[in-house]
PDB file of C-alpha atoms in Angstrom:
ATOM      1  CA  UNK A   1     -12.898  -6.920  -3.276  1.00 96.00           C
ATOM      2  CA  UNK A   2      -9.585  -8.094  -1.445  1.00 97.00           C
ATOM      3  CA  UNK A   3      -6.278  -6.049  -1.744  1.00 96.00           C
ATOM      4  CA  UNK A   4      -3.271  -7.929  -1.170  1.00 96.00           C
ATOM      5  CA  UNK A   5       0.506  -6.598  -1.052  1.00 96.00           C
ATOM      6  CA  UNK A   6       2.786  -9.317  -1.011  1.00 95.00           C
ATOM      7  CA  UNK A   7       6.847 -10.026  -1.785  1.00 93.00           C
ATOM      8  CA  UNK A   8       8.868 -12.994  -2.712  1.00 92.00           C
ATOM      9  CA  UNK A   9       8.614 -14.482   1.130  1.00 92.00           C
ATOM     10  CA  UNK A  10       4.785 -14.405   1.403  1.00 95.00           C
ATOM     11  CA  UNK A  11       1.748 -11.957   1.658  1.00 97.00           C
ATOM     12  CA  UNK A  12       2.552  -8.843   3.793  1.00 96.00           C
ATOM     13  CA  UNK A  13      -1.189  -7.447   4.226  1.00 98.00           C
ATOM     14  CA  UNK A  14      -4.452  -8.396   2.756  1.00 98.00           C
ATOM     15  CA  UNK A  15      -7.049  -5.765   2.609  1.00 97.00           C
ATOM     16  CA  UNK A  16     -11.108  -6.553   2.444  1.00 98.00           C
ATOM     17  CA  UNK A  17     -12.922  -3.043   0.801  1.00 98.00           C
ATOM     18  CA  UNK A  18     -16.181  -2.810   2.345  1.00 97.00           C
ATOM     19  CA  UNK A  19     -19.245  -3.247   0.280  1.00 97.00           C
ATOM     20  CA  UNK A  20     -20.118  -0.304  -1.523  1.00 97.00           C
ATOM     21  CA  UNK A  21     -16.663   1.042  -0.850  1.00 97.00           C
ATOM     22  CA  UNK A  22     -14.720   3.041  -4.289  1.00 96.00           C
ATOM     23  CA  UNK A  23     -11.360   2.842  -3.892  1.00 96.00           C
ATOM     24  CA  UNK A  24     -10.487   6.427  -4.274  1.00 96.00           C
ATOM     25  CA  UNK A  25      -7.440   8.506  -3.019  1.00 96.00           C
ATOM     26  CA  UNK A  26      -8.896   8.848   0.212  1.00 96.00           C
ATOM     27  CA  UNK A  27      -9.031   5.163   0.960  1.00 97.00           C
ATOM     28  CA  UNK A  28      -5.901   4.218  -0.978  1.00 97.00           C
ATOM     29  CA  UNK A  29      -3.826   6.666   1.371  1.00 96.00           C
ATOM     30  CA  UNK A  30      -5.527   4.859   4.335  1.00 97.00           C
ATOM     31  CA  UNK A  31      -4.544   1.611   2.726  1.00 97.00           C
ATOM     32  CA  UNK A  32      -1.337   2.809   2.288  1.00 96.00           C
ATOM     33  CA  UNK A  33      -0.840   4.129   5.677  1.00 96.00           C
ATOM     34  CA  UNK A  34      -1.586   0.650   7.182  1.00 97.00           C
ATOM     35  CA  UNK A  35       0.691  -1.138   4.524  1.00 96.00           C
ATOM     36  CA  UNK A  36       3.606   1.225   5.709  1.00 94.00           C
ATOM     37  CA  UNK A  37       3.091   0.041   8.852  1.00 96.00           C
ATOM     38  CA  UNK A  38       2.940  -3.832   8.036  1.00 96.00           C
ATOM     39  CA  UNK A  39       6.192  -3.753   6.122  1.00 95.00           C
ATOM     40  CA  UNK A  40       7.357  -2.029   9.144  1.00 95.00           C
ATOM     41  CA  UNK A  41       6.577  -4.573  11.344  1.00 96.00           C
ATOM     42  CA  UNK A  42       6.680  -7.930   8.885  1.00 96.00           C
ATOM     43  CA  UNK A  43       9.537  -6.982   6.979  1.00 95.00           C
ATOM     44  CA  UNK A  44      11.638  -4.640   9.462  1.00 93.00           C
ATOM     45  CA  UNK A  45      15.377  -4.811   7.386  1.00 93.00           C
ATOM     46  CA  UNK A  46      13.529  -3.713   4.712  1.00 90.00           C
ATOM     47  CA  UNK A  47      12.448  -1.061   6.144  1.00 90.00           C
ATOM     48  CA  UNK A  48      15.601  -0.277   8.077  1.00 92.00           C
ATOM     49  CA  UNK A  49      17.318  -0.643   4.558  1.00 92.00           C
ATOM     50  CA  UNK A  50      14.550   1.801   3.080  1.00 86.00           C
ATOM     51  CA  UNK A  51      14.529  -1.047   0.276  1.00 88.00           C
ATOM     52  CA  UNK A  52      11.232  -1.996  -0.204  1.00 87.00           C
ATOM     53  CA  UNK A  53       8.959  -1.429  -3.248  1.00 88.00           C
ATOM     54  CA  UNK A  54       5.790  -0.870  -4.453  1.00 91.00           C
ATOM     55  CA  UNK A  55       4.789  -1.718  -7.425  1.00 92.00           C
ATOM     56  CA  UNK A  56       1.180  -0.684  -8.576  1.00 91.00           C
ATOM     57  CA  UNK A  57      -0.822   0.291 -11.842  1.00 90.00           C
ATOM     58  CA  UNK A  58      -2.272   2.985 -13.528  1.00 88.00           C
ATOM     59  CA  UNK A  59      -5.488   2.920 -11.664  1.00 92.00           C
ATOM     60  CA  UNK A  60      -6.593   6.891 -10.698  1.00 93.00           C
ATOM     61  CA  UNK A  61      -6.366   6.193  -7.251  1.00 94.00           C
ATOM     62  CA  UNK A  62      -2.693   5.405  -7.723  1.00 93.00           C
ATOM     63  CA  UNK A  63      -1.743   8.191  -9.969  1.00 92.00           C
ATOM     64  CA  UNK A  64      -3.275  10.862  -7.428  1.00 95.00           C
ATOM     65  CA  UNK A  65      -1.245  13.691  -6.552  1.00 95.00           C
ATOM     66  CA  UNK A  66      -2.124  13.351  -3.137  1.00 94.00           C
ATOM     67  CA  UNK A  67      -0.833   9.756  -3.101  1.00 94.00           C
ATOM     68  CA  UNK A  68       2.306  10.240  -5.390  1.00 93.00           C
ATOM     69  CA  UNK A  69       3.073  12.985  -2.404  1.00 93.00           C
ATOM     70  CA  UNK A  70       2.323  10.484   0.277  1.00 89.00           C
ATOM     71  CA  UNK A  71       4.572   7.750  -1.090  1.00 89.00           C
ATOM     72  CA  UNK A  72       7.120  10.330  -1.433  1.00 90.00           C
ATOM     73  CA  UNK A  73       7.263  11.485   2.074  1.00 85.00           C
TER      74      UNK A  73
END
């Protein structure tokens, strides 16, 4: 499975999920940590202005309390 994060300017980050890996709250949190670094490097103006937005669906990993806390930090 491929996870893709993008904006109007193009792809910000891709993440290949290893075969057999479940995308649970722990795995998703590590992906989000990598995404933050990618946004900081590739979209530095958005990062500095704190004006980037993450849109996600209601998958269980996205709604986990630990993920919500991570994103709020």
